[in-house]
Amino acid sequence: MKVTVVSRSGREIIKGGLDLNDGATVTDLHEAIYRRTKKYYPSRQRLTLPVQSGTKEKPVVLNSRKNVQDYCGGNSDNLTVVFKDLGPQVSYRILFFWEYLGPLIIYPIFYFFPVYQYFGYKVERVIHPVQTYALYYWCFHYFKRIMETFFVHRFSHATSPLANVFRNCAYYWTFGSYIAYYMNHPLYTPVSDLQMKIGFGFGLICQVANFYCHLLLRNLRRPEGSGGYQIPSGFLFNIVTCANYTTEIYQWLGFNIATQTFAGYVFLVVAAFIMTNWALAKHRRLKKLFDGKEGRLKYPRRWVILPPFL
């Protein structure tokens, strides 16, 4: 069969097109494009079916696990696909590793080393118990996140744009430095012992709950990351669509109750805003996919992320 590869402007990417076997898969098509171009490796490629100009329909993205012939319609010998270069890619495990490694390293630097002398604070620093417990809590969280990245999470997409590494690292590393600076500052004033215990206790419960939520989400996908969208269930997912985000937000709330810094609350608000947007998008997507029509399951009534508010 003949496959013509064009850009979104209609320019032919590969002169003369590609000749594939009738049983070739979309993965084979990706590989064939890479062999001819020597630049666009498969994870850089996005292949869609052409759409008529002026229409608002979203282009159909070719599924790598399907045969190319499945997209030919009535013409089984010829197919035109639209090619888009996604740019340099990096695996999600590498992306998450680097964004979490920064806070894990940066925070202890402010705790163990006399960095405040470079900011003009020459007085001897007194370390309060809450600052030590905050260090343990912080490092446990980000170490947990790295371990989950390599041993728990299953990703539906193999790669992410390389630019996301710099964006995500800027976010996590900057907030890590911001919080660590004020949390370990020589002028830091600790909260009461009771408030500290309540905050860290609540936060640790949420960290454990968050880990269990990730295990439940892991089981929705096969080891290779496939499995499509499914309705998450069990534990907090029976009442909240994005229980993983809920427990993530509440574990930082617990941290801030125990430590009480302005920087920590700024991070909490920003993170909650980002995760709320993700949760709303996922909630809408699941409700659309599972609408109860034509034999499909109907998505149950649930809170989106933060009961009883949303």
Tab-separated table of C-alpha atoms in Angstrom:
chain	number	residue	atom	x	y	z
A	1	MET	CA	0.000	0.000	0.000
A	2	LYS	CA	1.080	3.594	-0.630
A	3	VAL	CA	1.259	6.173	2.177
A	4	THR	CA	1.716	9.851	1.385
A	5	VAL	CA	3.146	11.916	4.232
A	6	VAL	CA	2.415	15.654	4.138
A	7	SER	CA	2.836	18.606	6.481
A	8	ARG	CA	-0.117	20.588	7.818
A	9	SER	CA	0.402	23.047	4.955
A	10	GLY	CA	0.141	20.210	2.448
A	11	ARG	CA	3.840	19.996	1.574
A	12	GLU	CA	5.046	16.451	0.927
A	13	ILE	CA	7.470	15.413	3.664
A	14	ILE	CA	8.796	12.300	1.937
A	15	LYS	CA	9.104	12.562	-1.820
A	16	GLY	CA	7.332	9.720	-3.569
A	17	GLY	CA	5.647	8.512	-0.376
A	18	LEU	CA	6.199	5.207	1.393
A	19	ASP	CA	5.421	1.665	0.282
A	20	LEU	CA	4.210	-0.533	3.142
A	21	ASN	CA	2.955	-4.092	3.432
A	22	ASP	CA	-0.801	-4.505	3.709
A	23	GLY	CA	-0.414	-5.743	7.303
A	24	ALA	CA	1.830	-2.863	8.417
A	25	THR	CA	0.989	-1.176	11.699
A	26	VAL	CA	1.147	2.513	12.506
A	27	THR	CA	4.315	1.730	14.470
A	28	ASP	CA	5.823	0.370	11.245
A	29	LEU	CA	4.839	3.623	9.538
A	30	HIS	CA	6.605	5.657	12.232
A	31	GLU	CA	9.725	3.554	11.782
A	32	ALA	CA	9.580	3.916	7.999
A	33	ILE	CA	9.387	7.710	8.294
A	34	TYR	CA	12.385	7.684	10.620
A	35	ARG	CA	14.420	5.537	8.234
A	36	ARG	CA	13.748	7.948	5.394
A	37	THR	CA	14.242	11.218	7.286
A	38	LYS	CA	17.045	10.137	9.695
A	39	LYS	CA	15.830	12.892	12.055
A	40	TYR	CA	12.259	12.376	13.177
A	41	TYR	CA	12.450	9.382	15.499
A	42	PRO	CA	9.044	7.802	16.293
A	43	SER	CA	8.363	9.656	19.539
A	44	ARG	CA	8.853	12.994	17.734
A	45	GLN	CA	6.126	12.148	15.232
A	46	ARG	CA	2.418	12.923	15.429
A	47	LEU	CA	0.421	11.435	12.550
A	48	THR	CA	-3.200	12.392	11.895
A	49	LEU	CA	-5.753	11.978	9.158
A	50	PRO	CA	-6.385	15.031	6.963
A	51	VAL	CA	-9.392	17.211	7.765
A	52	GLN	CA	-11.272	19.460	5.408
A	53	SER	CA	-10.286	23.108	5.654
A	54	GLY	CA	-12.838	25.282	7.387
A	55	THR	CA	-14.177	22.498	9.597
A	56	LYS	CA	-13.865	22.565	13.376
A	57	GLU	CA	-13.395	18.802	13.681
A	58	LYS	CA	-10.354	17.639	15.587
A	59	PRO	CA	-7.974	15.522	13.480
A	60	VAL	CA	-7.908	11.782	14.186
A	61	VAL	CA	-4.556	10.752	15.646
A	62	LEU	CA	-3.274	7.430	14.335
A	63	ASN	CA	-3.066	4.774	17.053
A	64	SER	CA	0.327	3.066	16.992
A	65	ARG	CA	-1.240	-0.290	17.901
A	66	LYS	CA	-3.596	-0.338	14.900
A	67	ASN	CA	-2.934	-1.360	11.313
A	68	VAL	CA	-2.425	1.400	8.771
A	69	GLN	CA	-5.092	-0.192	6.607
A	70	ASP	CA	-7.692	0.463	9.318
A	71	TYR	CA	-7.520	4.163	8.393
A	72	CYS	CA	-7.853	3.722	4.637
A	73	GLY	CA	-11.667	3.623	4.482
A	74	GLY	CA	-12.891	2.466	1.095
A	75	ASN	CA	-9.505	2.927	-0.585
A	76	SER	CA	-7.282	0.134	0.700
A	77	ASP	CA	-4.245	0.958	-1.430
A	78	ASN	CA	-3.597	4.642	-0.672
A	79	LEU	CA	-3.531	6.762	2.461
A	80	THR	CA	-2.504	10.337	3.166
A	81	VAL	CA	-1.363	11.245	6.667
A	82	VAL	CA	-0.498	14.635	8.135
A	83	PHE	CA	2.871	14.781	9.880
A	84	LYS	CA	3.772	17.072	12.791
A	85	ASP	CA	7.197	17.275	14.398
A	86	LEU	CA	6.745	17.297	18.177
A	87	GLY	CA	10.347	18.364	18.720
A	88	PRO	CA	13.005	16.714	20.897
A	89	GLN	CA	11.480	14.308	23.398
A	90	VAL	CA	12.450	12.870	26.756
A	91	SER	CA	10.919	10.008	28.718
A	92	TYR	CA	8.500	10.902	31.501
A	93	ARG	CA	10.644	9.036	34.002
A	94	ILE	CA	13.614	11.236	33.186
A	95	LEU	CA	11.402	14.350	33.323
A	96	PHE	CA	9.967	13.495	36.748
A	97	PHE	CA	13.325	12.379	38.127
A	98	TRP	CA	14.987	15.722	37.429
A	99	GLU	CA	12.078	17.870	38.609
A	100	TYR	CA	11.903	15.986	41.935
A	101	LEU	CA	15.662	15.656	42.438
A	102	GLY	CA	16.116	19.420	42.703
A	103	PRO	CA	13.924	19.984	45.781
A	104	LEU	CA	15.337	16.815	47.375
A	105	ILE	CA	18.878	18.227	47.158
A	106	ILE	CA	18.219	21.954	47.573
A	107	TYR	CA	16.207	21.810	50.828
A	108	PRO	CA	18.902	20.024	52.924
A	109	ILE	CA	21.490	22.575	51.744
A	110	PHE	CA	19.589	25.331	53.585
A	111	TYR	CA	19.271	23.105	56.662
A	112	PHE	CA	22.819	21.733	56.967
A	113	PHE	CA	25.040	24.472	55.556
A	114	PRO	CA	25.640	28.072	56.740
A	115	VAL	CA	24.145	29.615	53.613
A	116	TYR	CA	22.522	32.451	55.564
A	117	GLN	CA	25.914	33.996	56.231
A	118	TYR	CA	25.959	34.944	52.558
A	119	PHE	CA	22.669	36.804	53.100
A	120	GLY	CA	24.105	38.903	55.934
A	121	TYR	CA	22.943	36.846	58.952
A	122	LYS	CA	26.039	36.341	61.098
A	123	VAL	CA	24.252	35.250	64.294
A	124	GLU	CA	24.447	31.634	65.375
A	125	ARG	CA	21.470	29.720	64.057
A	126	VAL	CA	19.251	27.762	66.461
A	127	ILE	CA	17.526	24.782	64.854
A	128	HIS	CA	14.034	24.158	66.204
A	129	PRO	CA	12.543	20.626	66.273
A	130	VAL	CA	9.875	21.611	63.728
A	131	GLN	CA	12.621	22.535	61.242
A	132	THR	CA	14.166	19.084	61.618
A	133	TYR	CA	10.808	17.326	61.222
A	134	ALA	CA	10.053	19.513	58.209
A	135	LEU	CA	13.317	18.347	56.625
A	136	TYR	CA	12.350	14.699	57.184
A	137	TYR	CA	8.845	15.296	55.833
A	138	TRP	CA	10.083	17.154	52.761
A	139	CYS	CA	12.767	14.617	51.875
A	140	PHE	CA	10.410	11.699	52.437
A	141	HIS	CA	7.885	13.260	50.069
A	142	TYR	CA	10.273	13.825	47.185
A	143	PHE	CA	12.098	10.525	47.680
A	144	LYS	CA	8.677	8.850	47.554
A	145	ARG	CA	7.864	10.698	44.345
A	146	ILE	CA	11.088	9.526	42.683
A	147	MET	CA	10.503	5.920	43.755
A	148	GLU	CA	6.924	6.083	42.445
A	149	THR	CA	8.229	7.431	39.136
A	150	PHE	CA	10.422	4.380	38.557
A	151	PHE	CA	8.470	1.605	40.279
A	152	VAL	CA	4.773	2.573	40.436
A	153	HIS	CA	3.639	4.919	37.662
A	154	ARG	CA	2.623	3.608	34.254
A	155	PHE	CA	2.542	6.318	31.613
A	156	SER	CA	0.023	6.462	28.771
A	157	HIS	CA	2.515	8.515	26.733
A	158	ALA	CA	6.116	7.373	26.513
A	159	THR	CA	7.697	10.792	26.131
A	160	SER	CA	7.288	14.497	26.802
A	161	PRO	CA	8.792	17.526	24.995
A	162	LEU	CA	12.313	18.257	26.187
A	163	ALA	CA	11.304	21.855	26.931
A	164	ASN	CA	9.074	20.564	29.742
A	165	VAL	CA	12.185	19.474	31.660
A	166	PHE	CA	13.357	23.086	31.937
A	167	ARG	CA	9.860	24.412	32.692
A	168	ASN	CA	9.085	21.833	35.383
A	169	CYS	CA	12.512	22.060	36.964
A	170	ALA	CA	12.191	25.845	37.131
A	171	TYR	CA	8.862	25.421	38.960
A	172	TYR	CA	9.936	22.774	41.479
A	173	TRP	CA	13.480	23.992	42.080
A	174	THR	CA	12.415	27.621	42.549
A	175	PHE	CA	9.660	26.769	45.008
A	176	GLY	CA	11.995	24.319	46.772
A	177	SER	CA	14.540	27.104	47.293
A	178	TYR	CA	11.851	29.616	48.277
A	179	ILE	CA	10.324	27.393	50.960
A	180	ALA	CA	13.677	26.065	52.230
A	181	TYR	CA	15.025	29.598	52.654
A	182	TYR	CA	12.202	30.737	54.940
A	183	MET	CA	11.670	27.400	56.665
A	184	ASN	CA	15.314	27.207	57.831
A	185	HIS	CA	15.840	30.926	58.352
A	186	PRO	CA	17.609	32.028	61.585
A	187	LEU	CA	14.622	34.274	62.381
A	188	TYR	CA	12.040	31.520	61.864
A	189	THR	CA	9.435	31.346	64.652
A	190	PRO	CA	8.003	27.856	65.266
A	191	VAL	CA	4.362	27.074	65.897
A	192	SER	CA	3.135	25.361	69.044
A	193	ASP	CA	4.085	21.750	69.653
A	194	LEU	CA	0.441	20.639	69.357
A	195	GLN	CA	-0.059	22.418	66.027
A	196	MET	CA	3.145	20.874	64.698
A	197	LYS	CA	2.034	17.368	65.637
A	198	ILE	CA	-1.444	17.833	64.166
A	199	GLY	CA	-0.033	19.208	60.915
A	200	PHE	CA	2.635	16.579	60.357
A	201	GLY	CA	0.348	13.766	61.499
A	202	PHE	CA	-2.388	14.805	59.080
A	203	GLY	CA	0.154	15.310	56.297
A	204	LEU	CA	1.715	11.869	56.751
A	205	ILE	CA	-1.696	10.207	56.626
A	206	CYS	CA	-2.326	12.013	53.330
A	207	GLN	CA	1.082	10.957	51.986
A	208	VAL	CA	0.268	7.306	52.641
A	209	ALA	CA	-3.196	7.769	51.113
A	210	ASN	CA	-1.614	9.428	48.083
A	211	PHE	CA	0.698	6.442	47.595
A	212	TYR	CA	-2.268	4.063	47.734
A	213	CYS	CA	-4.130	6.181	45.166
A	214	HIS	CA	-1.156	5.861	42.832
A	215	LEU	CA	-1.209	2.082	43.249
A	216	LEU	CA	-4.901	2.016	42.271
A	217	LEU	CA	-4.214	4.155	39.199
A	218	ARG	CA	-1.297	1.917	38.242
A	219	ASN	CA	-3.614	-1.094	38.096
A	220	LEU	CA	-5.833	0.644	35.525
A	221	ARG	CA	-3.071	0.337	32.921
A	222	ARG	CA	-1.183	-2.621	31.535
A	223	PRO	CA	2.613	-2.757	32.063
A	224	GLU	CA	3.279	-1.193	28.642
A	225	GLY	CA	1.133	1.808	29.641
A	226	SER	CA	-1.866	1.015	27.458
A	227	GLY	CA	-5.409	0.329	28.559
A	228	GLY	CA	-7.322	3.433	27.541
A	229	TYR	CA	-9.487	5.495	29.868
A	230	GLN	CA	-11.201	3.626	32.681
A	231	ILE	CA	-13.303	4.674	35.637
A	232	PRO	CA	-11.056	4.676	38.727
A	233	SER	CA	-12.650	3.024	41.727
A	234	GLY	CA	-11.830	1.957	45.241
A	235	PHE	CA	-10.773	3.891	48.336
A	236	LEU	CA	-11.233	7.671	47.888
A	237	PHE	CA	-11.894	7.265	44.156
A	238	ASN	CA	-15.413	6.149	45.052
A	239	ILE	CA	-16.236	9.717	46.080
A	240	VAL	CA	-13.601	11.881	44.316
A	241	THR	CA	-12.597	11.759	40.646
A	242	CYS	CA	-8.987	12.807	41.275
A	243	ALA	CA	-8.265	11.448	44.728
A	244	ASN	CA	-4.555	11.459	43.940
A	245	TYR	CA	-4.627	15.249	43.538
A	246	THR	CA	-6.848	15.619	46.600
A	247	THR	CA	-4.382	13.794	48.851
A	248	GLU	CA	-1.481	15.703	47.271
A	249	ILE	CA	-3.079	19.037	48.152
A	250	TYR	CA	-4.010	17.979	51.680
A	251	GLN	CA	-0.533	16.618	52.419
A	252	TRP	CA	0.895	20.077	51.676
A	253	LEU	CA	-1.839	21.617	53.787
A	254	GLY	CA	-0.642	19.434	56.659
A	255	PHE	CA	2.947	20.542	56.058
A	256	ASN	CA	1.895	24.193	56.165
A	257	ILE	CA	-0.195	23.771	59.308
A	258	ALA	CA	2.914	22.373	60.996
A	259	THR	CA	5.400	24.931	59.637
A	260	GLN	CA	3.340	28.085	59.017
A	261	THR	CA	5.367	29.991	56.417
A	262	PHE	CA	4.086	32.403	53.775
A	263	ALA	CA	6.243	30.697	51.134
A	264	GLY	CA	4.691	27.327	51.913
A	265	TYR	CA	1.155	28.667	51.554
A	266	VAL	CA	2.012	30.343	48.249
A	267	PHE	CA	3.219	26.968	46.957
A	268	LEU	CA	0.043	25.317	48.269
A	269	VAL	CA	-2.224	27.800	46.471
A	270	VAL	CA	-0.327	27.567	43.171
A	271	ALA	CA	-0.162	23.769	43.277
A	272	ALA	CA	-3.855	23.498	44.192
A	273	PHE	CA	-4.777	25.799	41.299
A	274	ILE	CA	-2.769	23.713	38.802
A	275	MET	CA	-4.097	20.374	40.048
A	276	THR	CA	-7.674	21.673	40.149
A	277	ASN	CA	-7.453	22.545	36.451
A	278	TRP	CA	-6.076	19.067	35.709
A	279	ALA	CA	-8.856	17.487	37.770
A	280	LEU	CA	-11.609	19.474	36.043
A	281	ALA	CA	-10.266	18.462	32.621
A	282	LYS	CA	-10.101	14.805	33.606
A	283	HIS	CA	-13.565	14.888	35.179
A	284	ARG	CA	-15.081	16.362	32.001
A	285	ARG	CA	-13.258	13.815	29.844
A	286	LEU	CA	-14.436	10.845	31.894
A	287	LYS	CA	-18.039	12.104	31.953
A	288	LYS	CA	-17.936	12.528	28.167
A	289	LEU	CA	-16.462	9.074	27.546
A	290	PHE	CA	-18.740	7.299	30.009
A	291	ASP	CA	-22.061	8.951	29.173
A	292	GLY	CA	-24.272	5.878	29.615
A	293	LYS	CA	-25.297	5.872	25.935
A	294	GLU	CA	-25.093	3.032	23.407
A	295	GLY	CA	-24.131	0.506	26.037
A	296	ARG	CA	-21.346	2.582	27.580
A	297	LEU	CA	-20.980	2.853	31.340
A	298	LYS	CA	-22.277	6.011	32.980
A	299	TYR	CA	-19.802	7.909	35.094
A	300	PRO	CA	-21.050	8.023	38.695
A	301	ARG	CA	-21.739	11.275	40.518
A	302	ARG	CA	-18.580	12.317	42.355
A	303	TRP	CA	-16.742	15.314	43.713
A	304	VAL	CA	-14.057	16.524	41.331
A	305	ILE	CA	-11.140	17.136	43.682
A	306	LEU	CA	-11.867	18.925	46.963
A	307	PRO	CA	-15.016	17.856	48.792
A	308	PRO	CA	-17.203	19.566	49.805
A	309	PHE	CA	-16.133	22.536	47.658
A	310	LEU	CA	-15.614	21.102	44.161
